[in-house]
Structures are given as C-alpha cells and as structure tokens.
Coordinates of C-alpha atoms in Angstrom, one line a residue:
X1 CA -25.1 103.0 -80.5
X2 CA -26.0 106.4 -81.9
X3 CA -23.9 108.3 -84.5
X4 CA -22.9 110.8 -81.8
X5 CA -21.7 108.0 -79.5
X6 CA -19.6 106.5 -82.3
X7 CA -18.0 109.9 -83.1
X8 CA -17.3 110.4 -79.4
X9 CA -15.5 107.0 -79.2
X10 CA -13.5 107.6 -82.4
X11 CA -12.3 111.0 -81.1
X12 CA -11.4 109.7 -77.6
X13 CA -7.8 110.2 -76.4
X14 CA -6.7 106.6 -75.8
X15 CA -3.1 107.5 -74.7
X16 CA -4.3 107.7 -71.0
X17 CA -6.1 104.5 -70.9
X18 CA -4.7 101.3 -69.3
X19 CA -3.8 98.4 -71.6
X20 CA -7.1 96.5 -70.9
X21 CA -9.3 99.7 -71.2
X22 CA -10.8 99.2 -67.7
X23 CA -12.8 100.2 -65.8
X24 CA -14.9 102.0 -68.3
X25 CA -14.0 100.0 -71.4
X26 CA -12.4 96.7 -72.5
X27 CA -9.6 96.2 -75.0
X28 CA -11.8 96.9 -78.0
X29 CA -11.6 100.6 -77.2
X30 CA -8.3 100.6 -79.0
X31 CA -9.9 99.5 -82.3
X32 CA -11.0 101.8 -85.1
X33 CA -13.8 99.4 -86.3
X34 CA -17.2 100.9 -85.5
X35 CA -18.5 97.3 -84.8
X36 CA -15.8 96.6 -82.3
X37 CA -16.3 99.9 -80.7
X38 CA -20.0 99.0 -80.2
X39 CA -18.8 96.2 -77.9
X40 CA -16.1 98.3 -76.1
X41 CA -18.2 98.8 -73.0
X42 CA -19.3 95.1 -72.7
X43 CA -18.4 93.3 -69.5
X44 CA -16.9 90.6 -71.7
X45 CA -13.1 91.0 -71.8
X46 CA -12.9 91.0 -75.6
X47 CA -9.7 90.8 -77.5
X48 CA -9.1 91.5 -81.2
X49 CA -8.1 88.5 -83.3
X50 CA -4.3 88.0 -83.5
X51 CA -1.3 86.1 -82.2
X52 CA -1.7 87.6 -78.6
X53 CA -5.1 86.1 -78.2
X54 CA -4.0 82.7 -79.5
X55 CA -0.9 82.8 -77.3
X56 CA -3.1 83.5 -74.2
X57 CA -5.5 80.7 -75.1
X58 CA -2.4 78.3 -75.4
X59 CA -1.0 79.5 -72.0
X60 CA -4.3 79.3 -70.2
X61 CA -5.3 76.0 -71.9
X62 CA -8.7 77.5 -73.0
X63 CA -10.6 77.5 -76.2
X64 CA -11.0 80.7 -78.2
X65 CA -14.6 82.0 -78.5
X66 CA -14.7 84.1 -81.7
X67 CA -17.8 86.2 -82.3
X68 CA -18.1 87.7 -85.8
X69 CA -20.5 90.3 -87.0
X70 CA -20.7 93.9 -88.4
X71 CA -21.8 97.3 -87.2
X72 CA -25.2 97.5 -89.1
X73 CA -26.3 93.9 -88.3
X74 CA -29.7 93.8 -86.4
X75 CA -29.3 90.3 -84.9
X76 CA -25.7 91.2 -83.8
X77 CA -27.3 93.9 -81.7
X78 CA -29.9 91.6 -80.3
X79 CA -27.3 89.1 -79.1
X80 CA -25.2 91.9 -77.8
X81 CA -28.0 93.2 -75.6
X82 CA -29.1 89.8 -74.5
X83 CA -25.9 88.2 -73.8
X84 CA -22.6 90.2 -74.3
X85 CA -23.9 93.1 -72.1
X86 CA -24.9 90.5 -69.5
X87 CA -22.6 90.0 -66.4
X88 CA -23.5 86.3 -66.0
X89 CA -22.6 85.5 -69.6
X90 CA -19.5 87.7 -69.4
X91 CA -18.3 85.8 -66.3
X92 CA -18.2 82.5 -68.0
X93 CA -16.8 83.9 -71.2
X94 CA -14.0 85.6 -69.3
X95 CA -13.0 82.6 -67.2
X96 CA -13.6 79.6 -69.4
X97 CA -12.7 81.1 -72.8
X98 CA -10.5 83.6 -74.5
X99 CA -13.2 85.9 -76.1
X100 CA -12.4 87.5 -79.4
X101 CA -14.6 90.0 -81.4
X102 CA -14.1 90.3 -85.2
X103 CA -15.6 92.7 -87.7
X104 CA -16.4 90.5 -90.7
X105 CA -16.0 93.4 -93.0
X106 CA -12.4 93.9 -91.9
X107 CA -11.6 90.2 -91.9
X108 CA -13.6 88.4 -94.6
X109 CA -11.0 85.6 -94.4
X110 CA -11.9 84.8 -90.8
X111 CA -15.5 85.1 -91.5
X112 CA -15.3 82.9 -94.6
X113 CA -13.3 80.2 -92.6
X114 CA -15.7 80.2 -89.6
X115 CA -18.8 80.4 -91.8
X116 CA -17.7 77.4 -93.7
X117 CA -17.3 75.5 -90.3
X118 CA -20.8 76.7 -89.3
X119 CA -22.4 75.7 -92.5
X120 CA -20.6 72.2 -92.4
X121 CA -21.9 71.7 -88.9
X122 CA -25.4 73.2 -89.0
X123 CA -26.3 73.5 -92.8
X124 CA -27.0 77.2 -92.0
X125 CA -25.1 80.4 -91.6
X126 CA -25.6 84.1 -90.8
X127 CA -24.6 86.8 -88.3
X128 CA -23.7 87.0 -85.5
X129 CA -21.4 84.0 -86.2
X130 CA -20.0 82.4 -83.1
X131 CA -17.2 79.9 -83.5
X132 CA -15.2 77.9 -80.8
X133 CA -11.6 77.2 -81.8
X134 CA -8.6 75.4 -80.3
X135 CA -5.8 77.7 -79.5
X136 CA -4.1 76.8 -82.8
X137 CA -7.1 78.2 -84.7
X138 CA -8.9 75.1 -85.7
X139 CA -12.7 75.1 -85.1
X140 CA -14.5 72.5 -83.3
X141 CA -18.0 74.0 -83.0
X142 CA -19.9 76.9 -84.5
X143 CA -23.4 78.5 -84.4
X144 CA -25.2 81.7 -85.2
X145 CA -27.6 83.7 -82.9
X146 CA -28.9 82.1 -79.7
X147 CA -30.9 83.9 -77.0
X148 CA -29.3 83.9 -73.5
X149 CA -32.0 81.6 -72.1
X150 CA -33.9 78.8 -74.0
X151 CA -36.7 80.5 -76.1
X152 CA -39.1 79.4 -78.9
X153 CA -37.5 76.0 -79.1
X154 CA -33.9 77.4 -79.2
X155 CA -31.4 76.3 -76.7
X156 CA -29.9 79.0 -74.4
X157 CA -26.5 80.5 -75.1
X158 CA -25.5 80.5 -71.4
X159 CA -26.2 76.8 -71.1
X160 CA -24.2 76.1 -74.3
X161 CA -21.2 77.9 -72.9
X162 CA -21.4 75.9 -69.7
X163 CA -21.6 72.6 -71.7
X164 CA -18.7 73.5 -74.0
X165 CA -16.6 74.6 -71.0
X166 CA -17.2 71.1 -69.4
X167 CA -16.4 69.3 -72.6
X168 CA -13.2 71.2 -73.0
X169 CA -12.1 70.4 -69.4
X170 CA -13.2 66.8 -69.2
X171 CA -13.6 65.4 -72.8
X172 CA -10.7 66.6 -74.8
X173 CA -11.0 63.6 -77.0
X174 CA -14.4 64.7 -78.2
X175 CA -13.0 68.2 -78.9
X176 CA -10.2 66.7 -81.0
X177 CA -12.5 64.4 -82.8
X178 CA -14.8 67.3 -83.7
X179 CA -12.0 69.4 -84.8
X180 CA -10.4 66.6 -87.0
X181 CA -13.6 65.7 -88.7
X182 CA -14.5 69.4 -89.3
X183 CA -11.1 70.2 -90.8
X184 CA -11.4 67.1 -93.1
X185 CA -14.8 68.3 -94.3
X186 CA -13.4 71.9 -94.9
X187 CA -10.4 70.4 -96.7
X188 CA -12.6 68.6 -99.2
X189 CA -14.6 71.8 -99.8
X190 CA -11.3 73.7 -100.4
X191 CA -9.6 71.2 -102.7
X192 CA -9.2 72.1 -106.3
X193 CA -11.9 70.2 -108.4
X194 CA -10.6 67.5 -110.7
X195 CA -11.6 68.0 -114.2
X196 CA -9.8 66.5 -117.2
X197 CA -11.9 68.1 -120.0
X198 CA -13.1 71.6 -120.3
X199 CA -16.8 72.0 -119.4
X200 CA -19.3 72.8 -122.1
X201 CA -20.2 76.5 -121.5
X202 CA -23.5 76.2 -123.3
X203 CA -24.6 73.3 -121.2
X204 CA -23.5 75.2 -118.0
X205 CA -25.5 78.3 -119.1
X206 CA -28.6 76.3 -120.1
X207 CA -28.4 74.5 -116.7
X208 CA -28.1 77.9 -114.8
X209 CA -31.1 79.4 -116.7
X210 CA -33.2 76.3 -116.0
X211 CA -32.4 76.7 -112.3
X212 CA -33.3 80.4 -112.3
X213 CA -36.6 79.7 -114.1
X214 CA -37.4 77.1 -111.6
X215 CA -36.7 79.2 -108.5
X216 CA -38.2 82.4 -110.1
X217 CA -41.3 83.7 -108.3
X218 CA -43.9 84.1 -111.2
X219 CA -46.2 86.3 -109.1
X220 CA -43.9 88.6 -107.0
X221 CA -40.7 88.1 -109.0
X222 CA -37.2 87.6 -107.6
X223 CA -35.9 84.1 -106.7
X224 CA -37.1 81.8 -104.0
X225 CA -39.8 82.7 -101.5
X226 CA -38.6 84.4 -98.3
X227 CA -36.3 86.0 -97.4
X228 CA -35.7 87.6 -100.8
X229 CA -32.4 89.2 -101.7
X230 CA -31.7 91.5 -104.7
X231 CA -29.1 89.0 -106.2
X232 CA -27.5 91.2 -108.8
X233 CA -25.3 88.3 -110.2
X234 CA -28.5 86.5 -111.2
X235 CA -30.0 89.6 -112.8
X236 CA -26.8 90.6 -114.7
X237 CA -26.5 87.1 -116.1
X238 CA -30.1 87.1 -117.3
X239 CA -29.8 90.6 -118.8
X240 CA -26.8 89.3 -120.7
X241 CA -28.8 86.5 -122.4
X242 CA -30.1 87.1 -125.9
X243 CA -33.5 85.6 -125.0
X244 CA -36.2 88.2 -124.2
X245 CA -38.2 85.9 -121.9
X246 CA -35.0 85.3 -119.8
X247 CA -34.3 89.0 -119.8
X248 CA -37.8 89.7 -118.6
X249 CA -37.1 87.6 -115.4
X250 CA -34.5 90.2 -114.5
X251 CA -36.5 93.2 -115.7
X252 CA -39.6 92.3 -113.7
X253 CA -37.6 91.6 -110.6
X254 CA -36.0 95.1 -110.9
X255 CA -39.5 96.6 -111.1
X256 CA -40.9 94.6 -108.2
X257 CA -38.0 95.7 -106.0
X258 CA -38.4 99.4 -107.0
X259 CA -42.1 99.3 -106.1
X260 CA -41.7 97.3 -102.9
X261 CA -40.9 98.2 -99.3
X262 CA -37.4 96.9 -99.8
X263 CA -36.8 100.3 -101.5
X264 CA -36.8 103.4 -99.4
X265 CA -39.5 105.1 -101.2
X266 CA -38.9 108.5 -99.6
X267 CA -35.2 108.7 -99.0
X268 CA -33.8 106.5 -101.8
X269 CA -31.6 103.5 -101.6
X270 CA -32.4 99.8 -101.2
X271 CA -32.5 97.8 -98.0
X272 CA -30.6 94.6 -97.6
X273 CA -33.4 92.1 -98.2
X274 CA -37.1 91.5 -97.9
X275 CA -38.2 89.3 -95.0
X276 CA -41.3 88.2 -97.0
X277 CA -42.1 87.0 -100.5
X278 CA -43.7 90.2 -101.6
X279 CA -40.7 92.6 -101.3
X280 CA -42.8 94.4 -98.7
X281 CA -41.1 94.4 -95.2
X282 CA -37.4 94.8 -95.4
X283 CA -34.5 94.0 -93.2
X284 CA -33.8 97.8 -92.9
X285 CA -30.0 98.0 -93.1
X286 CA -28.6 99.6 -96.2
X287 CA -25.3 98.3 -97.5
X288 CA -23.0 100.1 -99.9
X289 CA -22.4 97.0 -102.1
X290 CA -26.2 96.7 -102.7
X291 CA -26.5 100.3 -103.8
X292 CA -23.6 99.8 -106.1
X293 CA -24.5 96.5 -107.7
X294 CA -28.2 97.1 -108.0
X295 CA -27.4 100.5 -109.7
X296 CA -25.0 98.7 -112.0
X297 CA -27.7 96.1 -112.8
X298 CA -30.3 98.9 -113.5
X299 CA -27.9 100.7 -115.8
X300 CA -27.5 97.4 -117.7
X301 CA -31.2 97.2 -117.9
X302 CA -31.4 100.8 -119.2
X303 CA -28.7 100.1 -121.8
X304 CA -30.7 97.1 -123.0
X305 CA -34.2 98.6 -123.0
X306 CA -33.7 102.3 -123.2
X307 CA -36.5 102.6 -120.7
X308 CA -36.1 105.6 -118.3
X309 CA -37.5 103.6 -115.3
X310 CA -34.2 101.8 -115.0
X311 CA -32.2 104.9 -115.3
X312 CA -34.3 106.4 -112.5
X313 CA -33.5 103.4 -110.4
X314 CA -29.8 103.9 -110.9
X315 CA -30.0 107.6 -110.3
X316 CA -32.0 107.0 -107.1
X317 CA -29.4 104.6 -105.7
X318 CA -26.3 106.5 -106.7
X319 CA -27.7 109.8 -105.4
X320 CA -28.5 108.2 -102.1
X321 CA -24.8 107.0 -101.9
X322 CA -23.5 110.5 -102.7
X323 CA -25.8 112.1 -100.2
X324 CA -25.7 109.7 -97.3
X325 CA -22.5 107.5 -97.6
X326 CA -19.9 109.9 -98.8
X327 CA -16.9 110.6 -96.5
X328 CA -15.6 114.2 -96.5
X329 CA -12.0 112.8 -97.1
X330 CA -13.1 110.8 -100.1
X331 CA -14.5 107.3 -100.5
X332 CA -17.9 105.8 -99.4
X333 CA -18.9 104.4 -96.0
X334 CA -20.0 100.8 -95.5
X335 CA -23.7 101.4 -94.8
X336 CA -26.5 102.3 -92.4
X337 CA -27.8 100.3 -89.5
X338 CA -31.2 98.6 -89.5
X339 CA -31.9 99.8 -86.0
X340 CA -32.6 103.2 -84.3
X341 CA -34.3 104.0 -81.0
X342 CA -33.5 100.5 -80.0
X343 CA -35.5 98.6 -82.6
X344 CA -35.4 97.8 -86.3
X345 CA -37.0 100.1 -88.8
X346 CA -38.1 102.8 -86.4
X347 CA -36.7 105.6 -88.6
X348 CA -38.6 104.5 -91.7
X349 CA -42.2 103.5 -90.7
X350 CA -45.3 105.7 -90.5
X351 CA -48.8 105.6 -88.9
X352 CA -51.7 106.8 -91.0
X353 CA -52.8 109.3 -88.3
X354 CA -49.2 110.8 -88.3
X355 CA -49.3 111.3 -92.1
X356 CA -52.8 112.9 -91.9
X357 CA -51.4 115.4 -89.4
X358 CA -48.4 116.3 -91.4
X359 CA -49.9 116.2 -94.9
X360 CA -53.4 117.5 -94.4
X361 CA -55.4 117.4 -97.7
X362 CA -52.6 115.5 -99.4
X363 CA -52.7 112.6 -97.0
X364 CA -55.5 110.6 -98.6
X365 CA -53.8 110.3 -102.0
X366 CA -50.4 109.7 -100.4
X367 CA -51.8 106.9 -98.3
X368 CA -53.5 105.4 -101.3
X369 CA -50.3 105.7 -103.4
X370 CA -48.1 104.1 -100.8
X371 CA -50.4 101.5 -99.4
X372 CA -50.9 103.1 -95.9
X373 CA -53.7 101.7 -93.8
X374 CA -55.0 102.0 -90.3
X375 CA -54.0 98.4 -89.5
X376 CA -50.5 98.8 -90.9
X377 CA -48.2 96.2 -92.4
X378 CA -45.3 96.2 -89.9
X379 CA -44.5 94.7 -86.4
X380 CA -46.4 97.3 -84.3
X381 CA -50.2 97.8 -84.9
X382 CA -50.7 100.7 -87.3
X383 CA -47.1 101.1 -88.5
X384 CA -46.6 101.1 -92.3
X385 CA -43.7 100.4 -94.5
X386 CA -44.3 102.5 -97.7
X387 CA -44.6 100.7 -101.0
X388 CA -45.9 101.7 -104.4
X389 CA -49.5 100.5 -104.3
X390 CA -50.3 102.6 -107.4
X391 CA -47.1 102.5 -109.4
X392 CA -46.9 105.2 -112.0
X393 CA -44.6 105.8 -114.9
X394 CA -43.6 109.0 -113.3
X395 CA -44.0 110.0 -109.7
X396 CA -46.9 112.5 -109.4
X397 CA -45.8 116.0 -108.4
X398 CA -48.2 115.9 -105.3
X399 CA -46.5 112.7 -104.1
X400 CA -43.0 114.2 -104.6
X401 CA -44.0 117.3 -102.6
X402 CA -45.5 115.3 -99.8
X403 CA -42.4 113.1 -99.7
X404 CA -40.2 116.2 -99.1
X405 CA -42.3 117.2 -96.2
X406 CA -42.0 113.7 -94.7
X407 CA -38.3 113.6 -95.2
X408 CA -38.0 116.8 -93.1
X409 CA -39.9 115.0 -90.4
X410 CA -37.9 111.9 -90.7
X411 CA -34.7 113.8 -90.4
X412 CA -35.8 114.8 -86.9
X413 CA -36.0 111.2 -85.8
X414 CA -33.0 109.3 -84.3
X415 CA -31.0 108.3 -87.4
X416 CA -29.6 104.8 -87.9
X417 CA -25.9 104.3 -87.1
X418 CA -23.6 105.1 -90.1
X419 CA -20.8 102.6 -90.3
X420 CA -17.8 105.0 -91.0
X421 CA -15.5 102.3 -92.4
X422 CA -14.3 102.7 -95.9
X423 CA -13.6 99.3 -97.6
X424 CA -11.3 99.2 -100.8
X425 CA -13.4 96.5 -102.5
X426 CA -16.8 97.9 -101.9
X427 CA -15.6 101.3 -103.0
X428 CA -14.3 99.6 -106.2
X429 CA -17.8 98.4 -106.8
X430 CA -19.2 101.9 -106.3
X431 CA -16.6 103.4 -108.6
X432 CA -17.7 100.8 -111.3
X433 CA -21.3 101.8 -110.9
X434 CA -20.7 105.6 -111.0
X435 CA -18.3 105.3 -114.0
X436 CA -20.8 103.1 -115.8
X437 CA -23.5 105.5 -115.2
X438 CA -21.4 108.4 -116.4
X439 CA -20.5 106.6 -119.6
X440 CA -24.2 106.0 -120.4
X441 CA -25.5 109.4 -119.4
X442 CA -22.5 111.8 -119.5
X443 CA -23.2 112.7 -115.8
X444 CA -20.0 114.5 -114.9
X445 CA -20.9 114.5 -111.1
X446 CA -20.9 110.7 -111.1
X447 CA -17.6 110.6 -113.0
X448 CA -16.0 113.1 -110.6
X449 CA -17.2 111.2 -107.6
X450 CA -15.7 108.0 -109.0
X451 CA -12.4 109.7 -109.7
X452 CA -12.2 111.3 -106.3
X453 CA -12.8 107.9 -104.6
X454 CA -10.2 106.2 -106.8
X455 CA -7.7 109.0 -105.8
X456 CA -8.6 108.5 -102.2
X457 CA -7.9 104.8 -102.3
X458 CA -4.6 105.4 -104.2
X459 CA -3.4 107.9 -101.6
X460 CA -4.9 106.7 -98.3
X461 CA -5.5 102.9 -98.7
X462 CA -2.3 102.0 -100.5
X463 CA 1.0 101.4 -98.7
X464 CA 4.3 103.0 -99.9
X465 CA 5.2 99.6 -101.4
X466 CA 2.0 99.6 -103.5
X467 CA 0.2 97.0 -101.3
X468 CA -3.5 97.7 -101.2
X469 CA -5.0 97.9 -97.7
X470 CA -8.5 96.6 -96.6
X471 CA -10.1 99.4 -94.7
X472 CA -9.9 103.0 -93.4
X473 CA -11.7 104.7 -90.5
X474 CA -10.1 108.0 -89.7
X475 CA -6.8 106.3 -90.4
X476 CA -5.9 103.3 -92.6
X477 CA -5.9 99.8 -91.0
X478 CA -2.9 97.6 -91.2
X479 CA -4.9 94.8 -92.7
X480 CA -3.7 94.0 -96.2
X481 CA -6.4 93.9 -98.9
X482 CA -7.9 90.6 -99.9
X483 CA -8.7 89.1 -103.3
X484 CA -12.0 90.8 -103.5
X485 CA -10.4 94.2 -102.8
X486 CA -8.1 93.9 -105.8
X487 CA -10.7 92.4 -108.1
X488 CA -13.5 95.0 -107.3
X489 CA -11.1 97.9 -107.4
X490 CA -9.7 96.6 -110.7
X491 CA -13.3 96.4 -112.0
X492 CA -13.8 100.1 -110.9
X493 CA -10.7 101.2 -112.8
X494 CA -11.7 99.3 -115.9
X495 CA -15.1 101.1 -115.9
X496 CA -13.3 104.4 -115.4
X497 CA -11.2 103.6 -118.5
X498 CA -14.3 102.8 -120.5
X499 CA -15.9 106.1 -119.4
X500 CA -13.0 108.4 -120.0
X501 CA -10.5 106.5 -122.1
X502 CA -7.6 107.6 -119.8
X503 CA -4.7 105.2 -120.3
X504 CA -3.7 105.7 -116.7
X505 CA -6.9 104.0 -115.5
X506 CA -6.2 101.0 -117.8
X507 CA -2.6 100.8 -116.5
X508 CA -3.8 100.8 -112.8
X509 CA -6.3 98.0 -113.6
X510 CA -3.5 96.0 -115.2
X511 CA -1.3 96.4 -112.2
X512 CA -4.1 95.5 -109.8
X513 CA -4.6 92.3 -111.8
X514 CA -0.9 91.4 -111.9
X515 CA -0.6 91.9 -108.2
X516 CA -3.7 89.8 -107.6
X517 CA -2.4 86.9 -109.6
X518 CA 0.9 87.1 -107.7
X519 CA -0.7 87.3 -104.3
X520 CA -3.8 85.1 -104.5
X521 CA -3.1 82.3 -107.0
X522 CA -1.9 79.1 -105.5
X523 CA 0.4 76.4 -107.1
X524 CA -2.6 74.2 -107.9
X525 CA -4.3 77.1 -109.8
X526 CA -6.9 78.1 -107.2
X527 CA -7.6 81.8 -106.4
X528 CA -7.8 82.1 -102.6
X529 CA -9.0 84.9 -100.4
X530 CA -5.9 85.6 -98.5
X531 CA -2.6 86.8 -100.0
X532 CA 0.6 84.9 -99.6
X533 CA 2.0 87.8 -97.6
X534 CA -0.8 87.7 -95.0
X535 CA -1.5 85.7 -91.9
X536 CA -2.5 82.2 -93.0
X537 CA -5.4 80.5 -91.4
X538 CA -5.4 76.6 -90.9
X539 CA -6.9 76.3 -94.4
X540 CA -6.7 78.4 -97.5
X541 CA -10.2 78.6 -98.8
X542 CA -11.1 79.3 -102.4
X543 CA -14.6 80.5 -102.7
X544 CA -15.9 80.8 -106.3
X545 CA -19.5 81.0 -105.3
X546 CA -21.4 84.3 -105.8
X547 CA -23.6 85.6 -103.0
X548 CA -25.4 89.0 -103.2
X549 CA -22.0 90.1 -104.8
X550 CA -19.9 88.3 -107.3
X551 CA -17.1 86.3 -105.7
X552 CA -13.6 87.6 -105.7
X553 CA -12.2 85.0 -108.2
X554 CA -15.1 85.6 -110.6
X555 CA -14.6 89.4 -110.5
X556 CA -10.9 88.9 -111.2
X557 CA -11.5 86.6 -114.1
X558 CA -14.0 89.0 -115.5
X559 CA -11.3 91.7 -115.3
X560 CA -8.8 89.5 -117.1
X561 CA -11.3 88.8 -119.9
X562 CA -11.9 92.6 -120.2
X563 CA -8.2 93.3 -120.3
X564 CA -7.7 90.7 -123.0
X565 CA -10.2 92.5 -125.1
X566 CA -9.2 96.1 -124.3
X567 CA -5.4 95.6 -124.7
X568 CA -5.1 92.6 -127.1
X569 CA -1.9 91.8 -125.3
X570 CA -0.7 88.3 -125.5
X571 CA 0.0 88.5 -121.7
X572 CA -3.7 89.0 -120.8
X573 CA -5.0 86.4 -123.3
X574 CA -2.6 83.8 -122.0
X575 CA -3.4 84.6 -118.3
X576 CA -7.1 84.7 -118.9
X577 CA -7.2 81.3 -120.5
X578 CA -4.9 79.7 -117.8
X579 CA -7.0 81.0 -114.9
X580 CA -10.3 80.1 -116.6
X581 CA -9.1 76.5 -117.2
X582 CA -8.3 76.1 -113.5
X583 CA -11.4 77.7 -112.0
X584 CA -14.2 76.8 -114.4
X585 CA -14.5 73.1 -113.1
X586 CA -15.8 74.5 -109.9
X587 CA -19.1 75.4 -111.7
X588 CA -19.9 71.9 -113.0
X589 CA -21.9 70.7 -110.0
X590 CA -23.9 73.9 -109.6
X591 CA -23.5 76.5 -112.4
X592 CA -26.0 79.0 -110.9
X593 CA -23.7 79.5 -107.9
X594 CA -21.1 81.2 -110.1
X595 CA -22.8 83.2 -112.8
X596 CA -20.3 86.0 -112.9
X597 CA -17.6 83.5 -113.6
X598 CA -19.8 81.8 -116.1
X599 CA -20.5 85.2 -117.8
X600 CA -16.8 85.9 -118.0
X601 CA -16.1 82.5 -119.6
X602 CA -18.9 83.1 -122.2
X603 CA -17.4 86.5 -122.9
X604 CA -14.0 85.0 -123.4
X605 CA -15.4 82.3 -125.7
X606 CA -17.0 85.0 -127.9
X607 CA -13.7 86.8 -128.1
X608 CA -12.0 83.6 -129.4
X609 CA -14.7 82.9 -131.9
X610 CA -14.6 86.4 -133.4

C-alpha cells in the first residue's frame, strides 16, 4: 500500500457502505488502523478482534484464526500477497474458520498472549503471527510466516489450513488436549516466582555482565551474530557500569551501528535490525521506538564521554523523527515501512553507475567513502546499501553536499508507507529522549517538541475520566492504554521535569504511576499488561523481560525509583520497595533478560545506602 492509498482509505466516507464492506472491501474498512486497512480489500472475510467474532465462532462451531502483524512489517506483506490475497486460501479461511486480523501495535496484550503460545509450541516467534483459538479464546496451535505452497523445506499454509479444519471437525479430543497442555504451559510461565529471600543484586549484575561479555561480538560489536538488533537495554545497562571496559562494549556498538548500513547514512534514522553480523544489510523498516531509545542511549554515552560523535548520533535520530514522523496535530507516528515499489529496501539502495550520473566528479570519493562497488552488497546485482567504509571524525563537506543531491533524487522515488498511528507509550519514549537531549544541550526545539507531544496526548489520547488511551489515527481509539503506555509516558514526564523543573510535569508523572499501580498490579504482586478495567484474556500475562525496548513493568519500577529520589515522599519509597520485592525474583534465572529492572533496583539500593 502506498501513502496515497492509505490517505484515500482513511478519508473514505464509510456511512454508505454495507455492514460487511462488500463488494469492494471487507469488514476491516471500518477500522482506523493502517495495518488493518492494508487488508481491507482481501477476499478473506476478516473481522476485528472482539466479542462479535468469538460469538460467531461459537455459533458456527468453528475455530478462530487470528493473524497478527503491523503496517510496516515486511514478512506480513509477503504472506498477505501470497496467501491472504489468494482466492483459494480465502475460501477455506471463510468457510472453515472465523478469520480475525489484529494490529499488534494496537493490541499488545493479544500479541503477547499469542506469541507466548507460539514460542511455547515452536521455540520461535515473529510476525506475521498466526494463532488458532477455540471460540472461548484459548489457543491450540500457532505459527509464524508460511508460504502458500510448500517451499524451501517449509510446509504450505493452504495444506496446514486443510489439516487443521479436518482435525477440528473429526478430532476434537486432540484440539482439547493441545489447548489444555498449552494453557498449562502458559500458566506456569505467568505464575509469580517463588522467592523467600531477596536476590543479591551484585550477583545478578555480575551474572548479566558475564552473559553480555560472552555474547558480545569482539570484531563487529553488538551482541550475538545475526540478525543483530540495537538492544538499548543492554547498552544503557553497560553505560551505567563504573567499569570502563564494560562501558566500551556499549560505546563500540554505538559506533559500529552508526557506521553500518543499519543506519540511513543519507536521510538519518536507524533501521530495525541488521540481517547480518556486520551491521551492513538492514531490515529496512524504521520504528519510532528505535529512534527514541537509541537516541536516549547515545545521549547517555555523550554525558559519560563528552564525545561529540554520540551527540551527533542523537541529533541525527531526533531530527529524523521531527522531519519524518511528526503528525501535524501533535505526536509522532509509529514508523516507516521496509518496502516500496513492491520490495524491501528499494527506496534506499544505489547502483554505482547511477551515482556516477548524478554526482559526476564527486562520485569516486563518495563511492569510496560509502563502500559502493560495481558488484553491490544487496539482493540485486549491483545494488548497494551505503555504509561508512572510511569513517571520519566529521563528515567531509563534499560528502555532505553529495548526500543532499542524492536525497533530492531519493525523494522522487516511491516512498515507504508511513504508519499514521500515534501510540501513547512510544510517544512517551520519544518525549523522554527529546527532553533528555534538551536538558543536556539546551536545545529549545527539542523541548518544545516534547511539550507539544505531551499536550497532544493529554488532550487527544486521554478520556474525560483521565483514562489513558492506546492509539490515535485521525481520531482516538477506544482501546484503553496498557501498562507500557502508562510507564513510558510517565518516563517522558519525568524527563520533562528534569529538563525544565516544572512541578506540573512531576505531578503528572506521579498520577500516571498511581494509576498504573491501581490498574495493573495484581493481588499476588505481579505487574500485568492489561488493566483490571479492560477485556481479560484467558490468562493475565506478566512480562518482565526486556526486548529491544524495556518491559512495561521495568519502566514503571524505574519511574518509582526516580519518584522516590525526586520527591523524598514516604509514599513513593514504600511503593518502590513493595513492587521491587515482588518483581525482582523474576530476574534470578536470567538476569540479562531484565536489565532495566535490574538497573532500577541498583539505583534504589544506592539511594538506601546514601
């Protein structure tokens, strides 16, 4: 889908359409989610998740087929083209299942629940995420991308659908057995850990560092081999250590990312991950949370080292957000697609001959600087992803001038789809990065952008009763905010308070944390994704594990630690210690999985010592 096509669908008068959207559309045409609108012309008779879909499955005695993805997801597009736009696949989905499409960015609770099922069954996850559920919402099978027909050792999606339809009709006992064992496994994952004594924080931190050193790539930096993600929680933890060798693991990784193809060397911003070990060939989507958290990490590196290279990184990322992801109404969009012109990366890659035609005498040095060759380094022969083959302390003027010429040419290409959703939580992360940058540099533009976004969320993403909402796309959604929305937005307001000293920002952060504890803390002390005033899934999951972003529970705990320090109120000291005592045991088995929570606990420990 192009940006023009999305804008056309968003502007469409739906009042004249029949309830099922046919013949031109399906029911998804009534959604405001760009991801769901991408599927609104599929022959699959998609529903949105909700009681109506579950009731229909119950009445027709059919399983729910729940397919989860997001608008900027490359493999979601691949499966859509191969299967969901195919009449043969649509026929079996429409007759043997009740098909449901879900935007994971609107419903992280459903995504988390179905992803846990998929990982339990297959030891892997990703998107598109496809889950088969009983009408009551309990899963019995799940998988990620499959081609329509068997290919490269992978089974075919069409054949899988036929098999599951047969099992549902003729082997209900197998379905029940699968569902029961899967829910038992998920229940064990969700249970609060039993820990009678407080874990030793130094031991946990030393164990985490040992793991990070073990998985650190000494040659190309970063962690693991391929694919490689930026992993800000790892980097922030290492930068907070008082050991220079450990700090260098993070600093070298930041430099490697900045020089690699994962960084958009011309237009700014960082892509979602590198498909290889060298940070060279990216998965080209650009997500708002990556820009915010890598910028926040670079700002921490700058504060630590006073080296301008890290400030340049943060500036590059934040200026990209202001230029490309800022909504006219206020707030920041979710991200940019990986694809354009029907394939991944088409907007970003260059052939040497093309550069020579555009740049003339400047081409030779430009190609040398950015590693451009006749052979290329991307999928098609001769196509090049730009990377800094000759990294310099400061970008040469001739390179900067050439880059501006190429950006003008690139702007004439078909641009990747911009996901026009605004999410409360991801905007909170961006407010935090902008405010942190403003505090370090006195950049008023960044502070004003952060304040404008905070005001937008307060006015457009907050109900009259004060309940935070999850998303906005032209109008606010009715989906209440999740734990991460409260935690990340609270983080943003705390950074605003640090940047400007405005007591109103501190008061807002306090209220967000009070509300979060009321809505998301269970009787057994866990912090769960879904509020007690929201639709409850068959199992309340509590995910304390960081991914590329800190977990919602960890972010909330860090906010509580900060409030305890900023306010010195007994209320926050008491609540901080209560919550820490209940969530810290989750780190004992694998400390590296929850470094933001561990960092919060270490900060609280230092407060108590001093």
